[in-house]
Structures are given as structure tokens and as C-alpha cells.
Coordinates of N, CA and C in Angstrom, one line a residue:
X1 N -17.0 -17.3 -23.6 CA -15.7 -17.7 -23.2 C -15.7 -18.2 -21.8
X2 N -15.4 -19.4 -21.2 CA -15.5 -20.1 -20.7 C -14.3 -20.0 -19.5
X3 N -14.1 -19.7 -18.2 CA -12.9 -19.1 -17.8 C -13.3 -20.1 -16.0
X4 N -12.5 -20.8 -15.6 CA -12.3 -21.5 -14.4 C -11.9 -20.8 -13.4
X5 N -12.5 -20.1 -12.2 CA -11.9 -18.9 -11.3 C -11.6 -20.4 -9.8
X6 N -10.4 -20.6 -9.7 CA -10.1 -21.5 -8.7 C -10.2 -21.1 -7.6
X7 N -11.7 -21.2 -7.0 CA -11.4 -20.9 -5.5 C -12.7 -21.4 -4.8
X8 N -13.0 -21.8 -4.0 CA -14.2 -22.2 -2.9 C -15.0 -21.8 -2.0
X9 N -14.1 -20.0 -2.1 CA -14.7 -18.8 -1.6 C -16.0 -18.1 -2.0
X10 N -17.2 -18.5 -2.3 CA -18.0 -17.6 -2.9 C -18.2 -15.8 -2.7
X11 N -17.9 -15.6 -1.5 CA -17.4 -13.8 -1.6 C -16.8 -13.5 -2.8
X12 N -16.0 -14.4 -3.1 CA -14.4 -13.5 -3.7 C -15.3 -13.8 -5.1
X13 N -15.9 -15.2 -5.3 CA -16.5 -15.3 -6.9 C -18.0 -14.0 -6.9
X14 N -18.8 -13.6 -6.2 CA -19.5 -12.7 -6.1 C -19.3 -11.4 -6.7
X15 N -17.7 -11.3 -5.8 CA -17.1 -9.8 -5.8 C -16.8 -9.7 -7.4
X16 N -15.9 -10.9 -7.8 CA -15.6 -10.7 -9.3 C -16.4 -10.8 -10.3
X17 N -17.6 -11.9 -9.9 CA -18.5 -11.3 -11.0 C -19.2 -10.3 -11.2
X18 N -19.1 -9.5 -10.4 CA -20.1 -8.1 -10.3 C -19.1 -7.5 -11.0
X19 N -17.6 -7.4 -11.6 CA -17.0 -6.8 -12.2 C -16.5 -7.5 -13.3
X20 N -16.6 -8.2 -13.4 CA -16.6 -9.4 -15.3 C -17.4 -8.7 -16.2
X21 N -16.8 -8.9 -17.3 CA -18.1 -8.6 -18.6 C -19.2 -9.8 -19.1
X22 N -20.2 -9.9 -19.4 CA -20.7 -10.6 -19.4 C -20.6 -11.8 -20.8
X23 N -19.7 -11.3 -21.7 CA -19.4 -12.3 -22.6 C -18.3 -13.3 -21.8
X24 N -18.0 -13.5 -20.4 CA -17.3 -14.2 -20.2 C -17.7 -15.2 -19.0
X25 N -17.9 -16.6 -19.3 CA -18.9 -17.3 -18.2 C -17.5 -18.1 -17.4
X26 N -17.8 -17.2 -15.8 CA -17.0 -16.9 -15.2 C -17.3 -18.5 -13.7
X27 N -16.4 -19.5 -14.1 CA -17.0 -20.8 -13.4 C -16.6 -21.1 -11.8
X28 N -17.3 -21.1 -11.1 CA -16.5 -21.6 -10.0 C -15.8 -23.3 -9.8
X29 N -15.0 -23.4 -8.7 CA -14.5 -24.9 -8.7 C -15.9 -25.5 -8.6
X30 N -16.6 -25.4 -7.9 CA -17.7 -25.8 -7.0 C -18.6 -26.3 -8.7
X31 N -18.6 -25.0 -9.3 CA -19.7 -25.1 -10.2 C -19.2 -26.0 -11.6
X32 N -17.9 -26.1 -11.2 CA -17.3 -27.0 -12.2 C -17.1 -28.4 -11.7
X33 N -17.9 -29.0 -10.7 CA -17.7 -30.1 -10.2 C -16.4 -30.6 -9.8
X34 N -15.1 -29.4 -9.4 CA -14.1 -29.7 -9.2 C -14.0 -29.5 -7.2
X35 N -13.7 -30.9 -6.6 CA -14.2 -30.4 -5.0 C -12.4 -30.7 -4.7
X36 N -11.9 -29.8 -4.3 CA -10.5 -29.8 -4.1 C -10.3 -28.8 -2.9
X37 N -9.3 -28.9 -2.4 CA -9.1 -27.8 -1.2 C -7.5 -27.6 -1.8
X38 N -7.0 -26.4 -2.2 CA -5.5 -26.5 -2.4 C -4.5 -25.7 -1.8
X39 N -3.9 -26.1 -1.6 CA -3.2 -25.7 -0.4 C -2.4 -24.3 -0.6
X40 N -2.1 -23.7 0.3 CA -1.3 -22.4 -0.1 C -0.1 -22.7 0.8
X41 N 0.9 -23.0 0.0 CA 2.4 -22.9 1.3 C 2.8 -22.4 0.9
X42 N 3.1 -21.5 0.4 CA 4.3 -20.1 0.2 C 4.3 -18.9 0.6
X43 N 5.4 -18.2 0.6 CA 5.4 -17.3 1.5 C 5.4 -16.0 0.8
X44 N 4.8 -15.8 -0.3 CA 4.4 -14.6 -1.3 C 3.0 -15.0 -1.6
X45 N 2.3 -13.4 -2.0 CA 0.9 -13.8 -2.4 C 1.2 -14.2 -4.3
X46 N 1.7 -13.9 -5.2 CA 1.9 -14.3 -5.9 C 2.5 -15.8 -6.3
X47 N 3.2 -16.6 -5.4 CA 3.6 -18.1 -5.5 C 2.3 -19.2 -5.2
X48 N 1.4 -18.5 -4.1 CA 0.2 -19.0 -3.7 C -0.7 -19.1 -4.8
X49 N -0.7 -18.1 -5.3 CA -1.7 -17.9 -6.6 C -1.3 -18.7 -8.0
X50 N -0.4 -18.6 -8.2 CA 0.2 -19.5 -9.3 C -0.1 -21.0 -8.8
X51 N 0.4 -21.8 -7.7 CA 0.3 -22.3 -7.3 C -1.6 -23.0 -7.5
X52 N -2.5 -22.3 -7.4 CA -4.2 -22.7 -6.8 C -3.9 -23.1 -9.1
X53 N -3.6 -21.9 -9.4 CA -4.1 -22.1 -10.8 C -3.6 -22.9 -12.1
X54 N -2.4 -23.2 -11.4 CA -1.4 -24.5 -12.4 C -2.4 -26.0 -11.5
X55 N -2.6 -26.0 -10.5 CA -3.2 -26.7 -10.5 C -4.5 -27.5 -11.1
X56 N -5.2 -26.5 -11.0 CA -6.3 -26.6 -11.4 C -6.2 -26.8 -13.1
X57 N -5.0 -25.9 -13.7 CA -5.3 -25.9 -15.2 C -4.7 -27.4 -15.4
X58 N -3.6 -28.0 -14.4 CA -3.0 -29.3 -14.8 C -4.3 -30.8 -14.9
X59 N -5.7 -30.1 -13.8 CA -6.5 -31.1 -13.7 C -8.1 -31.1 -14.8
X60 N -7.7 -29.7 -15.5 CA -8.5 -29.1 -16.7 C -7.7 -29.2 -17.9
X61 N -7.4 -28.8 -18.0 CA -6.3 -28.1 -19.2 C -7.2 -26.9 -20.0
X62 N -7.9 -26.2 -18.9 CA -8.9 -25.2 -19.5 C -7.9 -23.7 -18.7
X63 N -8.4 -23.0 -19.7 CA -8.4 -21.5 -19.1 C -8.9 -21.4 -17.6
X64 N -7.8 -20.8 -16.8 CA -8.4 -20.4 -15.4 C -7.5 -19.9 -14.4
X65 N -7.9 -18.8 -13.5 CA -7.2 -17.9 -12.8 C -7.2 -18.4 -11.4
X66 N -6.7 -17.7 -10.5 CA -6.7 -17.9 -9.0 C -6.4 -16.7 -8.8
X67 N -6.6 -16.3 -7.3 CA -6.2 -15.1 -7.0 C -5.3 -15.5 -5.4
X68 N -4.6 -14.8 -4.4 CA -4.4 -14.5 -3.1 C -4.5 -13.4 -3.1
X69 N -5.0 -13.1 -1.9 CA -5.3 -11.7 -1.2 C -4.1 -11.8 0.3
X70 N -3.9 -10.5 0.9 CA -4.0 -10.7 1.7 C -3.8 -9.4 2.5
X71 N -3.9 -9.0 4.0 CA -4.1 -7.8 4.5 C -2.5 -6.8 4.8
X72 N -1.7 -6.3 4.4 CA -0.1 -5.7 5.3 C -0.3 -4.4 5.7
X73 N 0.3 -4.7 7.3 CA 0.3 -3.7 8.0 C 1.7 -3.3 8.4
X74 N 1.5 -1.9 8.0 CA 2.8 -1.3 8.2 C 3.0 -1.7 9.4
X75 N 2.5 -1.2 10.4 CA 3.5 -1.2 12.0 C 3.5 -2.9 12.2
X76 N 2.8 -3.5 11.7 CA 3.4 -5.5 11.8 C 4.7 -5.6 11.1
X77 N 5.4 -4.7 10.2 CA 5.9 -5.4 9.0 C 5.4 -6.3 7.9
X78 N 4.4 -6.3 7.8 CA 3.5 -6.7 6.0 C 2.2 -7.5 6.9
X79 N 2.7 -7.8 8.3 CA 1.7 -9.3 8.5 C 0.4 -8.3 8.5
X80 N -0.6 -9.2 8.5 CA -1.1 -10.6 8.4 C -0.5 -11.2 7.4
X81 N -0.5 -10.3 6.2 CA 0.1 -11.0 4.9 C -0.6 -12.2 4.4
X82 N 0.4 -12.9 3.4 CA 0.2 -14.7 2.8 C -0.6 -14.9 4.6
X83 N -0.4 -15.2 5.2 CA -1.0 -15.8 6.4 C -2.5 -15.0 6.7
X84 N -2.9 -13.7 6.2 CA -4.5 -13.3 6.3 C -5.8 -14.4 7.2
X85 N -6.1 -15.7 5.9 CA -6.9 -16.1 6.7 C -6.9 -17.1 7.6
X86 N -5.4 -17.7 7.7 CA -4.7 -18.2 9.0 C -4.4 -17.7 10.0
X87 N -4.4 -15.9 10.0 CA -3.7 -15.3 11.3 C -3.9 -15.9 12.6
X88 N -4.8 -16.7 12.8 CA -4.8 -17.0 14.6 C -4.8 -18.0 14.8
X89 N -4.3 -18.9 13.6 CA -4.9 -20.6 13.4 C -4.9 -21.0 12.1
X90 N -4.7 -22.6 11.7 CA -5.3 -23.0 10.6 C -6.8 -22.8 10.4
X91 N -7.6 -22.9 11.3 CA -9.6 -23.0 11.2 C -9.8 -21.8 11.7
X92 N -9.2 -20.7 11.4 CA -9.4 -19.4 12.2 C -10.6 -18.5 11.5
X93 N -11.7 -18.3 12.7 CA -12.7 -17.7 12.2 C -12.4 -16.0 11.6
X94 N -13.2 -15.2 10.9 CA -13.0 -14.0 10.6 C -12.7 -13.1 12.0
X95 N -13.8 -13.6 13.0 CA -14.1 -12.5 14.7 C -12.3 -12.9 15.2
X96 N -11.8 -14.0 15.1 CA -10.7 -14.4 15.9 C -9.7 -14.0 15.1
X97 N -9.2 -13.9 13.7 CA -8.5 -13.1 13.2 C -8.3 -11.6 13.4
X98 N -9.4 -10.7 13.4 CA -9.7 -9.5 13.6 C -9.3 -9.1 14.8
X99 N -9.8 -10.3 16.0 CA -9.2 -9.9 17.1 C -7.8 -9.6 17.7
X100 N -6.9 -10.6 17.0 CA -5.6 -11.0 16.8 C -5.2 -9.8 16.5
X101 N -5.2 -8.8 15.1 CA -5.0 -7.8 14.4 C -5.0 -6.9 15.4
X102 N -6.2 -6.6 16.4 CA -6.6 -5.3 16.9 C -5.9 -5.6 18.1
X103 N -5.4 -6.6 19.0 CA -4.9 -7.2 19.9 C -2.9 -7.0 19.4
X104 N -2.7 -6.8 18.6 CA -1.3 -7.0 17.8 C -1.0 -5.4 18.0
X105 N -2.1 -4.7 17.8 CA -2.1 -3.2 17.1 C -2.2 -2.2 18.5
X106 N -2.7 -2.8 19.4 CA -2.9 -2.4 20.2 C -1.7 -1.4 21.0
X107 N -2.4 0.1 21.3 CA -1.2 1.4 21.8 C -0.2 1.4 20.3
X108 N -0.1 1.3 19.1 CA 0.3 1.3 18.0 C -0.3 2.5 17.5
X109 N 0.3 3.6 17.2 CA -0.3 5.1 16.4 C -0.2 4.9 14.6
X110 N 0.7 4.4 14.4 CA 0.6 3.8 12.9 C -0.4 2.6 12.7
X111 N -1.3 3.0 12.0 CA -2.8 2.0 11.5 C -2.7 1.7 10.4
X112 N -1.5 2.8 9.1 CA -1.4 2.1 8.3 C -1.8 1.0 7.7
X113 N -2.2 0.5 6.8 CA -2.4 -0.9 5.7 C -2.6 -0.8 4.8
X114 N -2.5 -1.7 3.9 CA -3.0 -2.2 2.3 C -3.8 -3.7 2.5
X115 N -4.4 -3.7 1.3 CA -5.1 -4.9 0.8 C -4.4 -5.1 -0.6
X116 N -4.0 -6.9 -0.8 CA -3.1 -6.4 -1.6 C -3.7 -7.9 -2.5
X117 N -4.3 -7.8 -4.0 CA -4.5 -9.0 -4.5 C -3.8 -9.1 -5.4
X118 N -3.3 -10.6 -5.5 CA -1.9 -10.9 -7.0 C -3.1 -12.1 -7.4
X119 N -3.5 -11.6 -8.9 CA -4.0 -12.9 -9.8 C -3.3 -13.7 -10.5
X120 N -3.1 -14.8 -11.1 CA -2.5 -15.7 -11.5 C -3.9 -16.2 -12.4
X121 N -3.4 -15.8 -14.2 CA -4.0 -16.3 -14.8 C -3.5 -17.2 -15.5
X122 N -4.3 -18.7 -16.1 CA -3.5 -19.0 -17.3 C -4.3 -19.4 -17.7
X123 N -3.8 -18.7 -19.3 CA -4.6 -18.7 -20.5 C -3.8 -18.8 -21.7
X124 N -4.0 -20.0 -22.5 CA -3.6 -20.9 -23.6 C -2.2 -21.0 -23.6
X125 N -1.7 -21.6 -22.2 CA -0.6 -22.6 -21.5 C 0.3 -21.2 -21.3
X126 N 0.0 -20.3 -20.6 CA 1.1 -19.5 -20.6 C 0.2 -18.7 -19.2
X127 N 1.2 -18.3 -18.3 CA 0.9 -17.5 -17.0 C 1.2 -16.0 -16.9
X128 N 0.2 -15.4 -16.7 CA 0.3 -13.9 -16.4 C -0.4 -13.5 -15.0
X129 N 0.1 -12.3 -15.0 CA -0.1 -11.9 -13.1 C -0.8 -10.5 -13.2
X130 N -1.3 -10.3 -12.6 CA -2.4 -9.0 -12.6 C -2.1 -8.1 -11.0
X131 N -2.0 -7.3 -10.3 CA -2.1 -7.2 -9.1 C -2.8 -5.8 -8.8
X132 N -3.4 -6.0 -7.5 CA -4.2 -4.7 -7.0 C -3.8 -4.7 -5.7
X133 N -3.6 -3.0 -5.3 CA -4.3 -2.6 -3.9 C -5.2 -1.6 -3.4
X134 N -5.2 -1.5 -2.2 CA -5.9 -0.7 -2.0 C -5.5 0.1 -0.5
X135 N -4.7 1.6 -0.5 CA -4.4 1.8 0.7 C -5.6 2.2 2.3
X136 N -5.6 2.0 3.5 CA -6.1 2.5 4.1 C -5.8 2.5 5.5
X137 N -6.5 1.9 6.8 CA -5.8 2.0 8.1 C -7.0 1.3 8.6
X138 N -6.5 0.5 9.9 CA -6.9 -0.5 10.7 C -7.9 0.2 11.9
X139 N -9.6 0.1 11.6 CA -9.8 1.3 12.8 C -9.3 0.5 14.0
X140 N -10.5 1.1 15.5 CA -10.0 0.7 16.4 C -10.6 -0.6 16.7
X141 N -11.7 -0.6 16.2 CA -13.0 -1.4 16.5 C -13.4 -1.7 15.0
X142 N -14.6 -3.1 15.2 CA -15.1 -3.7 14.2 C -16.3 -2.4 14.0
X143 N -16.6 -2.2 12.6 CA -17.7 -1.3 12.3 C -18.7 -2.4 10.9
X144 N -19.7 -2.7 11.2 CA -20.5 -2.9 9.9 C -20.6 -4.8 9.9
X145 N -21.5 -4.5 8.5 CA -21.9 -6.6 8.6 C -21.8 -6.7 7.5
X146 N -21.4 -6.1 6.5 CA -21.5 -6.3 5.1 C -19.9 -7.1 5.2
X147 N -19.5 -7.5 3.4 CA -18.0 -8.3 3.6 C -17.8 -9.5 4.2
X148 N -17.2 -9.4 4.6 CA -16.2 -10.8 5.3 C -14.6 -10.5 5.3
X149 N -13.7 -11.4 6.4 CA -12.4 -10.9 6.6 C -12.5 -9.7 7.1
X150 N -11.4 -9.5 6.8 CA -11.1 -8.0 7.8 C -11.7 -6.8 7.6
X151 N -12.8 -7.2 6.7 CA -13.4 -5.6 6.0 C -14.2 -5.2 7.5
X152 N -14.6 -5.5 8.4 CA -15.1 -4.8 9.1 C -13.8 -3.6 10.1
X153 N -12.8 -3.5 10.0 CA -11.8 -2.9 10.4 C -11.1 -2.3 9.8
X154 N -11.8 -2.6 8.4 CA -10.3 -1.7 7.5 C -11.2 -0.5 7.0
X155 N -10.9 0.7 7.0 CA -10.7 1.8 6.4 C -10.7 2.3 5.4
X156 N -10.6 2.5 4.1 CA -10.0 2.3 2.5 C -9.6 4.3 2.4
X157 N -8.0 4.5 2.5 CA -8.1 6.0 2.2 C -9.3 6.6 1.6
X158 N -9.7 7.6 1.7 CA -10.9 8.7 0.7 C -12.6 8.2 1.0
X159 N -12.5 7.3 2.2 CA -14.1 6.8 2.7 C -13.8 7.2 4.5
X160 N -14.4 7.4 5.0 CA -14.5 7.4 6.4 C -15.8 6.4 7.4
X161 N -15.9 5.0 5.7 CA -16.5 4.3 6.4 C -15.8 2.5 6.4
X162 N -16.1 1.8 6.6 CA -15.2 0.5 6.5 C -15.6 -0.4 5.6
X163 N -15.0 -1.1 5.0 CA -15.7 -2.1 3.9 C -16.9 -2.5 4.1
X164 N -17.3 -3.2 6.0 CA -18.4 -4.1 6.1 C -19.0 -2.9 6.3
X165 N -19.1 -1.5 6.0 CA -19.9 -0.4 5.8 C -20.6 -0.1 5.1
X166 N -20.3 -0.9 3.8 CA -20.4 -0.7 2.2 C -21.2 -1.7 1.9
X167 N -21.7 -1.3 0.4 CA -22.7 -2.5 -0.1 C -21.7 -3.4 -1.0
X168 N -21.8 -4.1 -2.4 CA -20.4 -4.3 -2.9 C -20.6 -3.5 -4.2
X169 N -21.1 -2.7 -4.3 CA -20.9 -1.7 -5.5 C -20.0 -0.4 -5.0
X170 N -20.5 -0.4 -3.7 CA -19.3 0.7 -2.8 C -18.2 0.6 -2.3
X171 N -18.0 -1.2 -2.1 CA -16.6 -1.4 -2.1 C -16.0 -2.0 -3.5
X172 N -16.3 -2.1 -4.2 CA -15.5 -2.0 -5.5 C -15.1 -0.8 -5.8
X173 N -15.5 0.4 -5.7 CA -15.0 1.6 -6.1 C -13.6 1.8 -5.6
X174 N -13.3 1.2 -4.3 CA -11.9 1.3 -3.6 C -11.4 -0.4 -4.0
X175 N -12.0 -1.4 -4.0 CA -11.4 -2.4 -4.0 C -9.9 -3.5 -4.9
X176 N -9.1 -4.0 -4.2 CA -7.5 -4.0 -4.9 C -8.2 -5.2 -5.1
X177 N -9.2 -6.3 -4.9 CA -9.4 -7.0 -5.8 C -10.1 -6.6 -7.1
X178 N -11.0 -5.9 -7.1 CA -11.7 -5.2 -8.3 C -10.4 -4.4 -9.1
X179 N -9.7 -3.6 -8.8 CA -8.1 -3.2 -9.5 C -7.7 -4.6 -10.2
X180 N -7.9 -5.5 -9.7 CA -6.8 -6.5 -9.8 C -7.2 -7.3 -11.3
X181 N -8.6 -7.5 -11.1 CA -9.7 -8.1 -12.0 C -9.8 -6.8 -12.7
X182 N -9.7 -5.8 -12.7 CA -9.9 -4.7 -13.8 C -8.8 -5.5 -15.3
X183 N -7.5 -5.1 -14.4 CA -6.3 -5.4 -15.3 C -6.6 -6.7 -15.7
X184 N -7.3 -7.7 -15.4 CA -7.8 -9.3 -15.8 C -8.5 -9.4 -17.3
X185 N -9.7 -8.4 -17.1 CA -10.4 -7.9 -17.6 C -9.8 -7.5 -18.9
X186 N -9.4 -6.4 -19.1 CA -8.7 -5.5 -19.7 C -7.9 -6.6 -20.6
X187 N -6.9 -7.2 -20.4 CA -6.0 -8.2 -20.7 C -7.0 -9.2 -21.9
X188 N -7.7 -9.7 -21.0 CA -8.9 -10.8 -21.9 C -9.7 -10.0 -22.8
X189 N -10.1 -9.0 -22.6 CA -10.7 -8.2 -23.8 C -9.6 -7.8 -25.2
X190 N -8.4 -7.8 -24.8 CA -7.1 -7.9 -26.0 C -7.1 -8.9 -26.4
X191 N -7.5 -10.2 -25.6 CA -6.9 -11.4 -26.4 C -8.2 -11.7 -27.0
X192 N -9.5 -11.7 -26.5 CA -10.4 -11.8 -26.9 C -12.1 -10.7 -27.5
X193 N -11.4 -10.2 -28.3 CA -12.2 -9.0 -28.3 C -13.6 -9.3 -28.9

């Protein structure tokens, strides 16, 4: 089964394939010869997502999902949010985002956060939504080199070490995209057993 994952992120296609079943050949844009950049303007992670995957099915007419992620912090009020990998800029590297956060957070006693991913699938002309999180708290400092994004600063409740701490077998066990793709999973194993 043949499934189009819309995104140009190779992390995020890594992360999900390590959690796919293997009767399912899980395609990237890249690997589907589709070179597009698509835009995210909305101001929910769920309209973003719909948004990457109507597209893409309008330029396929094949099965295929999208995802948005993004980081909310209690004491910001949700931000980074939809805005995650824009926080300091449109071309904003992961170091300058992070800095932003810790610079934002700064004399702040609430560290609070989530990681929060809404999937957008569609599959044989009809859209369904999947979502994961994952709660934890913003350390003070960057810790680790594994990941990308914010995982060197986030925390995941029930670890006392940071994502870029982790290998990605050890951050899937906490991870709200792996939740997110569980319920993906799960879903396509009904329709397709």
C-alpha cells in the first residue's frame, strides 16, 4: 500500500518510518519526484495540515497524509505554536529559535509545555485527523545532539533527560508524533487489514 507522507522534512519521514508497518511503502515528496514547498498560513496546527495534504492529493489523486507539529508553552500562552519553525524569522535556524524560547522564558518559574502533532490524512477522497502529544517543560539550557528543533530543551514528563538526549527509539516512547502516527496506523490497519 502505497501512502504519499507530504513533507521535505527528512527527520519527521525517519521518525515515522521507524513507527509504520512494513506492509505500507511510506513515500516521501522528495521520493515521489514531487519538489514543492507548501505553504503553511493558518493559524491552527490542524488547518496547516489539511492544507500540505489536499494539496498534494489535488496534484496526485493518491492516498497521502501531512502532519504540523508544533511546540506550546504554557507561560507564552501556546506560542511558539503554528509559528514553531518560524519563531525568530521566516529562515530561522533551529540555535535561533531555541534561543528566542529561552530568551522569552527567561526569570519565568512555569516551564510547562507540550509537543503537539495534528495529522491530516486522506484516504479514498475523504479527510481524517489523528492528533498526539506529549507533555513536558522547557530546561534552562540546550542539552544533547540527537533530534532537531526544539528537542534539545524540551524535557518529556517521566525522563530527566531531553529529546536530543535520546536515540529515536527512546524518543518515540514519549513522542506526540509517534502517538499521532500510532492512531494513523491503527486506522489504516482497519481499512486495510
Amino acid at each position: 500500500m502505497k501512502l504519499i507522507f507530504a513533507t521535505n522534512n527528512q527527520h519527521k519521514v525517519q521518525e515515522i518510518k521507524k513507527g509504520i508497518s512494513a506492509d505500507i511503502d511510506l513515500v516521501s515528496l522528495k521520493e515521489a519526484g514531487i519538489i514543492i514547498d507548501i505553504p503553511e498560513p493558518f493559524d491552527t496546527l490542524k488547518d496547516n495540515a489539511s492544507e500540505k495534504s489536499q494539496t498534494i492529493h489535488q496534484l496526485t489523486h493518491q492516498n497521502c497524509f501531512s502532519e504540523d507539529t508544533g511546540l506550546e508553552v504554557n507561560a507564552l500562552s501556546g506560542a511558539p505554536g503554528v509559528k514553531s519553525a518560524r519563531y525568530s524569522g521566516e529562515h530561522a535556524t533551529d540555535t535561533e529559535n531555541i534561543n528566542k524560547l529561552l530568551g522569552e522564558l527567561a526569570g519565568k518559574s512555569d516551564r510547562t509545555a507540550q509537543f503537539r502533532t495534528v495529522i491530516s490524512l486522506i484516504w479514498q477522497e475523504k479527510e481524517y485527523w489523528f492528533e498526539g502529544t506529549c507533555p513536558g517543560v522547557i530546561t534552562e539550557s540546550p542539552s544533547g545532539d540527537q533530534g532537531f528543533g526544539y528537542d534539545p530543551v524540551f524535557k518529556p514528563d517521566g525522563s530527566d533527560r531531553t529529546f536530543a538526549q535520546m536515540n529515536m527509539e527512546e524518543k518515540s516512547a514519549f513522542s506526540h508524533r509517534q502517538k499521532a502516527t500510532q492512531k494513523l496506523i491503527d486506522f489504516l490497519r482497519q481499512q486495510h487489514p
